[in-house]
Tab-separated table of C-alpha atoms and ligand atoms in Angstrom:
chain	number	residue	atom	x	y	z
Z	73	MET	CA	116.561	65.983	108.062
Z	74	SER	CA	112.814	66.463	107.975
Z	75	GLN	CA	110.878	68.523	110.480
Z	76	LEU	CA	107.219	68.775	111.386
Z	77	LEU	CA	105.513	71.941	112.603
Z	78	LEU	CA	102.281	71.334	114.476
Z	79	GLY	CA	99.472	73.864	114.865
Z	80	GLN	CA	96.502	75.196	112.945
Z	81	THR	CA	97.367	75.555	109.276
Z	82	LEU	CA	96.037	77.988	106.704
Z	83	SER	CA	96.607	77.463	102.976
Z	84	PHE	CA	95.014	78.894	99.856
Z	85	THR	CA	93.503	76.356	97.458
Z	86	GLY	CA	92.436	79.127	95.084
Z	87	ASN	CA	92.182	82.886	94.786
Z	88	PRO	CA	89.564	84.241	97.224
Z	89	TRP	CA	89.128	87.318	95.005
Z	90	GLN	CA	87.940	85.097	92.130
Z	91	GLN	CA	85.527	82.865	94.052
Z	92	PRO	CA	83.559	82.838	97.318
Z	93	ALA	CA	86.374	83.826	99.682
Z	94	GLU	CA	86.082	81.044	102.251
Z	95	GLU	CA	86.021	78.326	99.600
Z	96	ALA	CA	89.540	79.307	98.527
Z	97	VAL	CA	91.042	78.437	101.897
Z	98	GLN	CA	92.012	75.185	103.571
Z	99	HIS	CA	92.141	75.425	107.366
Z	100	ILE	CA	93.240	72.408	109.399
Z	101	ARG	CA	92.513	72.761	113.098
Z	102	HIS	CA	95.066	70.103	114.117
Z	103	GLY	CA	97.437	70.431	111.234
Z	104	ALA	CA	101.079	69.862	110.421
Z	105	VAL	CA	103.639	71.081	107.927
Z	106	LEU	CA	106.387	68.727	106.782
Z	107	ILE	CA	109.616	70.484	105.752
Z	108	GLU	CA	112.739	69.082	104.101
Z	109	ASP	CA	115.725	70.892	102.596
Z	110	GLY	CA	114.091	74.292	103.008
Z	111	LYS	CA	110.910	73.301	101.159
Z	112	ILE	CA	107.383	72.452	102.211
Z	113	ILE	CA	106.848	68.745	101.446
Z	114	ALA	CA	103.319	68.339	102.768
Z	115	VAL	CA	100.562	70.094	104.705
Z	116	GLY	CA	97.954	67.912	106.327
Z	117	ASP	CA	96.372	66.353	109.361
Z	118	ALA	CA	98.782	66.263	112.319
Z	119	ASP	CA	98.174	62.662	113.383
Z	120	THR	CA	98.523	61.369	109.830
Z	121	LEU	CA	101.764	63.216	109.139
Z	122	LYS	CA	103.225	62.309	112.553
Z	123	ALA	CA	102.500	58.617	111.946
Z	124	ALA	CA	104.053	58.736	108.487
Z	125	HIS	CA	107.180	60.624	109.639
Z	126	PRO	CA	108.031	59.407	113.131
Z	127	GLN	CA	111.699	60.395	112.725
Z	128	ALA	CA	110.969	64.049	111.924
Z	129	LYS	CA	112.036	66.731	114.402
Z	130	THR	CA	108.745	68.056	115.744
Z	131	THR	CA	107.918	71.572	116.953
Z	132	ASN	CA	104.509	72.053	118.488
Z	133	HIS	CA	103.057	75.536	118.000
Z	134	GLY	CA	99.894	74.673	119.947
Z	135	ASP	CA	96.984	76.890	118.844
Z	136	GLY	CA	99.270	79.045	116.707
Z	137	LEU	CA	98.169	79.602	113.121
Z	138	ILE	CA	100.869	78.418	110.723
Z	139	MET	CA	100.822	80.217	107.391
Z	140	ALA	CA	103.102	81.573	104.675
Z	141	GLY	CA	105.307	84.528	105.585
Z	142	PHE	CA	104.092	87.948	104.507
Z	143	VAL	CA	105.296	89.383	101.198
Z	144	ASP	CA	105.667	93.168	101.012
Z	145	SER	CA	105.330	94.151	97.368
Z	146	HIS	CA	106.649	97.737	97.662
Z	147	ALA	CA	108.835	99.408	100.309
Z	148	HIS	CA	111.783	101.782	100.675
Z	149	PHE	CA	114.362	100.286	103.026
Z	150	SER	CA	116.207	103.617	102.982
Z	151	GLN	CA	113.232	105.370	104.598
Z	152	THR	CA	113.274	103.221	107.738
Z	153	ALA	CA	114.594	106.041	109.928
Z	154	ILE	CA	112.077	108.649	108.735
Z	155	ILE	CA	108.896	106.585	109.099
Z	156	ALA	CA	106.146	108.666	110.751
Z	157	SER	CA	107.405	112.095	109.671
Z	158	TRP	CA	104.745	114.696	110.322
Z	159	GLY	CA	102.603	116.986	108.306
Z	160	LYS	CA	103.500	116.854	104.592
Z	161	ARG	CA	101.897	115.715	101.385
Z	162	LEU	CA	103.883	113.737	98.818
Z	163	ILE	CA	106.094	116.301	97.081
Z	164	ASP	CA	106.862	118.278	100.266
Z	165	TRP	CA	107.351	115.011	102.138
Z	166	LEU	CA	109.961	113.922	99.566
Z	167	ASN	CA	111.817	117.243	99.717
Z	168	THR	CA	111.603	117.763	103.473
Z	169	TYR	CA	112.235	114.318	104.877
Z	170	THR	CA	113.008	111.723	102.228
Z	171	PHE	CA	115.694	113.251	100.051
Z	172	PRO	CA	117.835	114.476	102.977
Z	173	GLU	CA	117.642	111.009	104.541
Z	174	GLU	CA	118.398	109.182	101.275
Z	175	SER	CA	121.483	111.370	100.723
Z	176	ARG	CA	123.073	109.697	103.755
Z	177	PHE	CA	123.296	106.369	101.924
Z	178	ILE	CA	126.475	107.367	100.161
Z	179	ASP	CA	128.100	106.090	103.367
Z	180	PRO	CA	128.294	102.267	103.133
Z	181	ALA	CA	128.412	101.904	106.926
Z	182	TYR	CA	125.200	103.885	107.318
Z	183	ALA	CA	123.555	101.943	104.488
Z	184	ALA	CA	124.539	98.638	106.126
Z	185	ALA	CA	123.234	99.718	109.537
Z	186	VAL	CA	119.849	100.736	108.119
Z	187	ALA	CA	119.604	97.601	105.960
Z	188	ASN	CA	120.081	95.472	109.074
Z	189	THR	CA	117.525	97.464	111.052
Z	190	TYR	CA	115.053	97.297	108.164
Z	191	LEU	CA	115.315	93.516	107.799
Z	192	ASP	CA	115.087	92.925	111.533
Z	193	LEU	CA	111.923	95.043	111.671
Z	194	ASN	CA	110.505	93.201	108.666
Z	195	LEU	CA	111.166	89.826	110.277
Z	196	ALA	CA	109.720	90.908	113.621
Z	197	ASN	CA	106.565	91.656	111.650
Z	198	GLY	CA	106.538	88.365	109.765
Z	199	ILE	CA	107.647	89.819	106.420
Z	200	THR	CA	109.886	87.181	104.852
Z	201	THR	CA	110.071	88.706	101.362
Z	202	ALA	CA	109.983	92.316	100.185
Z	203	CYS	CA	110.607	94.268	97.016
Z	204	ALA	CA	112.407	97.453	98.004
Z	205	PHE	CA	113.614	100.688	96.521
Z	206	CYS	CA	117.189	101.451	97.574
Z	207	THR	CA	118.684	104.927	96.905
Z	208	ILE	CA	120.602	106.240	93.917
Z	209	HIS	CA	123.828	105.016	95.559
Z	210	PRO	CA	125.110	101.593	94.453
Z	211	GLU	CA	126.377	101.263	98.053
Z	212	SER	CA	122.767	101.156	99.243
Z	213	VAL	CA	121.990	98.235	96.935
Z	214	ASP	CA	125.058	96.295	98.061
Z	215	ALA	CA	124.119	96.904	101.703
Z	216	TYR	CA	120.545	95.765	101.110
Z	217	PHE	CA	121.437	92.563	99.282
Z	218	GLU	CA	124.343	91.711	101.592
Z	219	ALA	CA	122.086	91.969	104.645
Z	220	SER	CA	119.362	89.951	102.880
Z	221	GLN	CA	121.814	87.280	101.765
Z	222	LYS	CA	123.222	86.972	105.290
Z	223	ARG	CA	119.720	86.142	106.541
Z	224	GLY	CA	118.978	83.703	103.712
Z	225	LEU	CA	115.972	85.724	102.587
Z	226	ARG	CA	114.191	85.839	99.253
Z	227	MET	CA	114.363	89.583	98.533
Z	228	LEU	CA	114.011	91.881	95.560
Z	229	GLY	CA	115.157	95.439	95.035
Z	230	GLY	CA	117.155	97.907	93.040
Z	231	LYS	CA	118.962	101.197	92.720
Z	232	VAL	CA	116.692	104.215	92.398
Z	233	MET	CA	117.306	106.237	89.248
Z	234	MET	CA	116.707	110.029	89.303
Z	235	ASP	CA	118.305	112.612	87.031
Z	236	ARG	CA	116.135	115.678	87.669
Z	237	ASN	CA	113.914	117.342	90.268
Z	238	ALA	CA	116.036	116.014	93.108
Z	239	PRO	CA	118.971	117.555	95.031
Z	240	ASP	CA	122.371	117.623	93.269
Z	241	ASN	CA	123.802	114.882	95.456
Z	242	LEU	CA	120.845	112.588	94.708
Z	243	ARG	CA	120.985	112.678	90.928
Z	244	ASP	CA	122.572	110.237	88.541
Z	245	THR	CA	122.450	110.682	84.762
Z	246	ALA	CA	120.762	108.716	82.016
Z	247	GLN	CA	124.115	107.020	81.329
Z	248	SER	CA	125.333	106.483	84.911
Z	249	GLY	CA	121.901	105.321	86.061
Z	250	TYR	CA	121.915	102.772	83.256
Z	251	ASP	CA	125.524	101.673	83.837
Z	252	GLN	CA	125.232	101.369	87.619
Z	253	SER	CA	121.908	99.551	87.428
Z	254	LYS	CA	123.296	97.111	84.867
Z	255	ALA	CA	126.386	96.408	86.968
Z	256	LEU	CA	124.285	95.836	90.094
Z	257	LEU	CA	121.886	93.623	88.159
Z	258	GLN	CA	124.789	91.521	86.912
Z	259	LYS	CA	126.210	91.315	90.424
Z	260	TRP	CA	123.067	90.404	92.342
Z	261	HIS	CA	120.288	89.099	90.100
Z	262	GLY	CA	119.754	85.394	90.668
Z	263	LEU	CA	122.394	85.120	93.375
Z	264	ASP	CA	121.046	82.864	96.143
Z	265	ARG	CA	117.467	84.056	96.710
Z	266	LEU	CA	118.004	87.625	95.478
Z	267	SER	CA	116.461	89.343	92.455
Z	268	TYR	CA	117.445	92.689	91.011
Z	269	THR	CA	114.579	95.045	90.170
Z	270	ILE	CA	114.974	97.955	87.739
Z	271	THR	CA	113.872	101.040	89.696
Z	272	PRO	CA	113.169	104.434	88.115
Z	273	ARG	CA	111.721	106.399	91.070
Z	274	PHE	CA	108.805	107.967	89.151
Z	275	ALA	CA	108.247	109.989	85.996
Z	276	PRO	CA	108.857	113.454	87.552
Z	277	THR	CA	112.404	112.622	88.699
Z	278	SER	CA	113.633	111.215	85.381
Z	279	THR	CA	114.282	113.018	82.105
Z	280	PRO	CA	112.950	111.487	78.912
Z	281	ASP	CA	116.549	110.400	78.230
Z	282	GLN	CA	116.727	108.509	81.508
Z	283	LEU	CA	113.340	106.862	80.988
Z	284	ALA	CA	114.467	105.785	77.501
Z	285	ALA	CA	117.723	104.343	78.868
Z	286	THR	CA	115.747	102.531	81.562
Z	287	GLY	CA	113.395	101.072	78.969
Z	288	ALA	CA	116.445	99.877	77.005
Z	289	LEU	CA	117.955	98.280	80.122
Z	290	TRP	CA	114.717	96.439	80.858
Z	291	ALA	CA	114.464	95.246	77.254
Z	292	GLU	CA	117.964	93.779	77.612
Z	293	HIS	CA	116.973	92.027	80.870
Z	294	PRO	CA	113.345	90.967	80.434
Z	295	ASP	CA	113.622	88.425	83.263
Z	296	THR	CA	113.848	91.249	85.819
Z	297	LEU	CA	110.978	93.193	87.318
Z	298	MET	CA	110.625	96.964	86.902
Z	299	GLN	CA	109.135	98.924	89.799
Z	300	THR	CA	108.042	102.542	90.009
Z	301	HIS	CA	105.307	104.855	91.356
Z	302	LEU	CA	102.146	105.643	89.425
Z	303	SER	CA	99.222	107.987	90.003
Z	304	GLU	CA	99.526	108.487	93.748
Z	305	GLN	CA	98.475	112.069	94.462
Z	306	HIS	CA	96.671	114.880	92.603
Z	307	GLU	CA	99.618	117.316	92.699
Z	308	GLU	CA	101.865	114.598	91.274
Z	309	LEU	CA	99.423	113.951	88.410
Z	310	ALA	CA	99.384	117.665	87.557
Z	311	TRP	CA	103.201	117.713	87.629
Z	312	VAL	CA	103.436	114.752	85.252
Z	313	LYS	CA	100.987	116.449	82.877
Z	314	ASP	CA	103.174	119.539	82.942
Z	315	LEU	CA	106.431	117.622	82.374
Z	316	PHE	CA	105.089	115.312	79.656
Z	317	PRO	CA	102.472	117.430	77.837
Z	318	ASP	CA	102.433	115.127	74.812
Z	319	GLN	CA	101.277	112.080	76.754
Z	320	PRO	CA	97.536	111.539	77.261
Z	321	ASP	CA	97.855	110.303	80.864
Z	322	TYR	CA	100.387	109.260	83.506
Z	323	LEU	CA	100.701	105.600	82.495
Z	324	ALA	CA	101.309	106.615	78.877
Z	325	VAL	CA	104.623	108.172	79.960
Z	326	TYR	CA	105.879	104.778	81.116
Z	327	GLU	CA	104.387	103.027	78.092
Z	328	HIS	CA	106.090	105.469	75.743
Z	329	PHE	CA	109.498	104.561	77.156
Z	330	GLY	CA	108.976	100.790	77.201
Z	331	LEU	CA	108.243	100.659	80.931
Z	332	LEU	CA	104.929	98.835	80.837
Z	333	GLY	CA	104.900	95.076	80.444
Z	334	PRO	CA	104.709	91.825	82.374
Z	335	GLY	CA	106.981	92.367	85.340
Z	336	ALA	CA	106.100	96.034	85.832
Z	337	VAL	CA	105.034	96.649	89.441
Z	338	MET	CA	103.177	99.927	89.745
Z	339	GLY	CA	103.029	101.358	93.265
Z	340	HIS	CA	99.804	103.106	94.365
Z	341	SER	CA	97.852	103.476	91.061
Z	342	ILE	CA	95.021	105.328	92.779
Z	343	TYR	CA	93.761	107.746	90.116
Z	344	LEU	CA	93.733	105.582	86.992
Z	345	ASN	CA	91.380	106.281	84.111
Z	346	ASP	CA	89.684	103.424	82.281
Z	347	ARG	CA	92.357	103.357	79.605
Z	348	GLU	CA	95.101	103.030	82.199
Z	349	TRP	CA	93.337	100.220	84.074
Z	350	GLU	CA	92.885	98.292	80.859
Z	351	ALA	CA	96.425	98.920	79.648
Z	352	ILE	CA	97.840	97.583	82.916
Z	353	ARG	CA	95.651	94.496	82.620
Z	354	ASP	CA	96.460	93.964	78.948
Z	355	ALA	CA	100.188	94.316	79.604
Z	356	GLY	CA	100.103	91.724	82.401
Z	357	ALA	CA	101.553	94.297	84.810
Z	358	SER	CA	100.991	94.327	88.568
Z	359	ILE	CA	99.899	96.866	91.163
Z	360	ALA	CA	101.176	97.296	94.719
Z	361	HIS	CA	98.451	98.585	97.048
Z	362	CYS	CA	99.978	100.802	99.752
Z	363	PRO	CA	97.080	101.577	102.098
Z	364	THR	CA	98.848	103.036	105.154
Z	365	SER	CA	100.908	105.270	102.884
Z	366	ASN	CA	97.862	106.361	100.919
Z	367	THR	CA	96.159	107.504	104.100
Z	368	PHE	CA	99.271	108.805	105.918
Z	369	ILE	CA	100.483	111.007	103.029
Z	370	GLY	CA	96.888	111.906	102.221
Z	371	SER	CA	96.866	110.368	98.750
Z	372	GLY	CA	93.495	108.655	98.378
Z	373	LEU	CA	91.523	105.433	98.260
Z	374	PHE	CA	92.818	102.706	95.936
Z	375	ASN	CA	90.118	100.548	94.352
Z	376	ALA	CA	91.347	97.037	95.244
Z	377	THR	CA	88.059	95.443	94.228
Z	378	HIS	CA	88.240	96.869	90.709
Z	379	SER	CA	91.880	95.873	90.348
Z	380	HIS	CA	91.061	92.276	91.257
Z	381	ALA	CA	87.910	92.246	89.109
Z	382	LEU	CA	90.111	93.086	86.124
Z	383	GLY	CA	92.408	90.205	87.072
Z	384	ILE	CA	95.411	92.470	87.710
Z	385	PRO	CA	97.902	90.798	90.098
Z	386	THR	CA	97.583	93.045	93.132
Z	387	GLY	CA	99.924	92.902	96.089
Z	388	LEU	CA	99.806	94.501	99.481
Z	389	ALA	CA	102.624	96.830	100.483
Z	390	THR	CA	103.853	98.733	103.511
Z	391	ASP	CA	105.530	101.457	101.402
Z	392	VAL	CA	107.764	102.125	104.401
Z	393	GLY	CA	108.481	105.006	105.197
Z	394	GLY	CA	105.642	106.846	103.379
Z	395	GLY	CA	103.632	103.999	104.848
Z	396	SER	CA	103.175	104.344	108.573
Z	397	SER	CA	103.815	100.766	109.722
Z	398	PHE	CA	106.120	97.775	109.281
Z	399	SER	CA	103.232	95.515	110.245
Z	400	MET	CA	101.416	93.692	107.450
Z	401	LEU	CA	98.585	93.220	109.967
Z	402	ARG	CA	98.273	97.009	110.344
Z	403	THR	CA	98.548	97.255	106.559
Z	404	MET	CA	95.685	94.779	106.094
Z	405	ALA	CA	93.635	96.745	108.629
Z	406	SER	CA	94.244	99.894	106.627
Z	407	ALA	CA	93.241	98.125	103.400
Z	408	TYR	CA	90.055	97.022	105.152
Z	409	GLU	CA	89.278	100.568	106.267
Z	410	ILE	CA	89.890	101.931	102.776
Z	411	GLY	CA	87.540	99.244	101.459
Z	412	GLN	CA	84.905	100.371	103.935
Z	413	LEU	CA	85.287	104.006	102.855
Z	414	ARG	CA	84.693	102.814	99.279
Z	415	GLY	CA	81.671	100.708	100.272
Z	416	ASP	CA	83.447	97.310	100.084
Z	417	ALA	CA	83.926	95.218	103.234
Z	418	LEU	CA	86.944	93.095	102.230
Z	419	HIS	CA	86.805	89.524	103.546
Z	420	PRO	CA	89.748	88.626	105.814
Z	421	ALA	CA	90.686	85.815	103.382
Z	422	ARG	CA	91.073	88.434	100.662
Z	423	LEU	CA	93.227	90.611	102.906
Z	424	LEU	CA	95.446	87.669	103.842
Z	425	TYR	CA	95.750	86.622	100.220
Z	426	MET	CA	96.878	90.095	99.170
Z	427	ALA	CA	99.495	90.034	101.962
Z	428	THR	CA	100.944	86.677	100.860
Z	429	GLN	CA	100.139	84.921	97.589
Z	430	GLY	CA	98.750	88.093	95.966
Z	431	SER	CA	101.969	89.999	96.582
Z	432	ALA	CA	104.007	86.991	95.470
Z	433	GLU	CA	102.031	86.816	92.199
Z	434	ALA	CA	102.485	90.546	91.692
Z	435	LEU	CA	106.244	89.971	92.014
Z	436	HIS	CA	106.235	86.854	89.763
Z	437	ILE	CA	107.412	84.599	92.589
Z	438	GLY	CA	104.027	83.076	93.352
Z	439	HIS	CA	105.354	79.611	92.495
Z	440	LYS	CA	108.132	79.979	95.096
Z	441	VAL	CA	106.636	81.706	98.142
Z	442	GLY	CA	103.324	83.094	99.397
Z	443	ASN	CA	101.377	79.940	100.221
Z	444	LEU	CA	101.587	77.056	102.668
Z	445	VAL	CA	101.506	74.238	100.123
Z	446	ALA	CA	103.813	71.445	99.034
Z	447	GLY	CA	106.643	72.564	96.784
Z	448	ARG	CA	106.988	76.103	98.077
Z	449	GLU	CA	109.991	77.416	99.926
Z	450	ALA	CA	109.443	77.090	103.666
Z	451	ASP	CA	109.194	80.795	104.574
Z	452	ILE	CA	106.628	80.386	107.304
Z	453	ILE	CA	105.180	82.413	110.163
Z	454	VAL	CA	103.115	81.414	113.158
Z	455	LEU	CA	100.415	83.826	114.295
Z	456	ASP	CA	99.320	84.017	117.918
Z	457	LEU	CA	95.598	84.771	117.619
Z	458	ALA	CA	95.431	85.993	121.237
Z	459	SER	CA	98.493	88.233	121.408
Z	460	THR	CA	97.122	91.130	123.465
Z	461	PRO	CA	94.416	91.555	126.121
Z	462	VAL	CA	92.014	93.310	123.771
Z	463	ILE	CA	92.378	90.616	121.087
Z	464	THR	CA	92.120	87.810	123.664
Z	465	GLN	CA	88.822	89.057	125.062
Z	466	ARG	CA	87.434	89.649	121.561
Z	467	VAL	CA	88.472	86.264	120.237
Z	468	ALA	CA	86.786	84.512	123.142
Z	469	ARG	CA	83.529	85.188	121.250
Z	470	ALA	CA	84.747	83.691	117.971
Z	471	ASN	CA	82.883	80.751	116.470
Z	472	THR	CA	84.660	80.486	113.149
Z	473	LEU	CA	88.225	80.757	111.850
Z	474	TRP	CA	87.387	84.133	110.325
Z	475	GLU	CA	85.967	85.491	113.568
Z	476	ALA	CA	89.128	84.269	115.271
Z	477	LEU	CA	91.423	85.865	112.685
Z	478	PHE	CA	89.792	89.219	112.025
Z	479	PRO	CA	90.577	90.702	115.480
Z	480	THR	CA	94.276	89.951	114.904
Z	481	ILE	CA	94.097	91.565	111.462
Z	482	MET	CA	92.452	94.699	112.865
Z	483	LEU	CA	94.179	94.942	116.248
Z	484	GLY	CA	97.385	92.943	115.890
Z	485	ASP	CA	100.993	93.974	115.370
Z	486	ASP	CA	104.444	92.403	115.791
Z	487	ARG	CA	103.331	90.839	119.091
Z	488	ALA	CA	101.119	88.490	117.054
Z	489	ILE	CA	104.107	87.006	115.192
Z	490	SER	CA	105.209	84.188	117.479
Z	491	SER	CA	107.632	82.259	115.224
Z	492	ILE	CA	109.323	82.609	111.857
Z	493	TYR	CA	111.033	80.089	109.599
Z	494	ILE	CA	113.283	81.167	106.739
Z	495	ALA	CA	113.687	78.366	104.194
Z	496	GLY	CA	112.764	75.981	106.981
Z	497	GLU	CA	115.260	77.342	109.513
Z	498	PRO	CA	113.846	78.808	112.728
Z	499	HIS	CA	114.735	82.496	112.882
Z	500	ILE	CA	115.593	83.986	116.250
Z	501	LEU	CA	114.078	87.455	116.359
Z	502	ALA	CA	116.642	90.224	116.988
M	168	GUN	N1	106.827	108.829	94.737
M	168	GUN	C1	108.107	109.015	94.392
M	168	GUN	N2	108.945	108.643	95.381
M	168	GUN	C2	108.164	108.200	96.374
M	168	GUN	C3	108.444	107.677	97.673
M	168	GUN	O1	109.592	107.542	98.104
M	168	GUN	N3	107.367	107.316	98.416
M	168	GUN	C4	106.089	107.442	97.962
M	168	GUN	N4	105.083	107.067	98.743
M	168	GUN	N5	105.810	107.949	96.758
M	168	GUN	C5	106.828	108.313	95.974
M	169	ZN	ZN1	106.969	103.959	97.353
């Protein structure tokens, strides 16, 4: 049966980073979205679509802004319970908070409980797709994909591989990391809306043997993505230099082991040299921008403008729980503030693009989700542009769509997400 959602609609007709931002957006004040069999069939004028489809089940979202669900291009579901842990920079933060928490995921019941909490928090914040790091435990990957499958979500993720510089109970080996990842990939990749992602944590926690085995695994499964961390914090860069003295820079470590190519998603990528920027572009790899994490852990200011100018697919990411929020609105606000600190005021269309289509492109699913256009899967959110008293009084002054949207980007949170559809089905928030 077909259904019609009525409200304001927002769709991208192009990439606002590659052209004047507002010209890349179609906004229909009295719009409608026609959905059939979990897919978007049409987006257009409400009266026209109503007249053409009188039998469709209609839901009126009033002044709500109907748009594609948010896509989180890099997160750690296993860090849900330690979000907002105080006072440490990256390496101490990993050792003090993250590794002890991740060691709990050997227990399948704990892993399942956190996976459910994580997905419910994502959905409350309008995130309909994410690409997540699990832990080294295969149980964590099963829990993550089972919970995602139960909700009908398009989700990506994989087992973290680490065989050094981590506690004993959080290390696999080059062989077991390869074997377990391969088995999980064969179990989950392509099942329903799920995609397995090959996941070496980062260069310092893998031996050369493990990185080589990971490169071999990826070469055997080139239709999967490979995600890792790159160039996030100065101490980490110095550590990589120490561990891999023969490599000219951080990215070269991954390149050496066959871990740079189309389908590589590099988290953070703050301190790249010119060679690294160009190598990422030339390889067709992607970057996940993690602004709340980069400020919370004290990492630095990613250059989103340069990344886009080079044409690198660049997604937005919460990086939960190094990131300090599940809200993609808060994450966009943080990206805006980082832009300001760099001297670039990022247009709200560019922020929204990064949070939806940009992330989807970075994850190679831009033809499936990320935009409110015909043919895409109907993962849809409705934003209330007057969700709190401070936003309501600010938006009363708005004369344009962008003036109406920017207060929600800067001041909004889960209260601004008024409805969610997963593959066309209304989702009841937990
Ligand atoms: N680098 C290696 N592991 C991690 C992690 O879990 N979070 C962040 N932010 N950076 C990392
Ligand atoms: Zn991360």
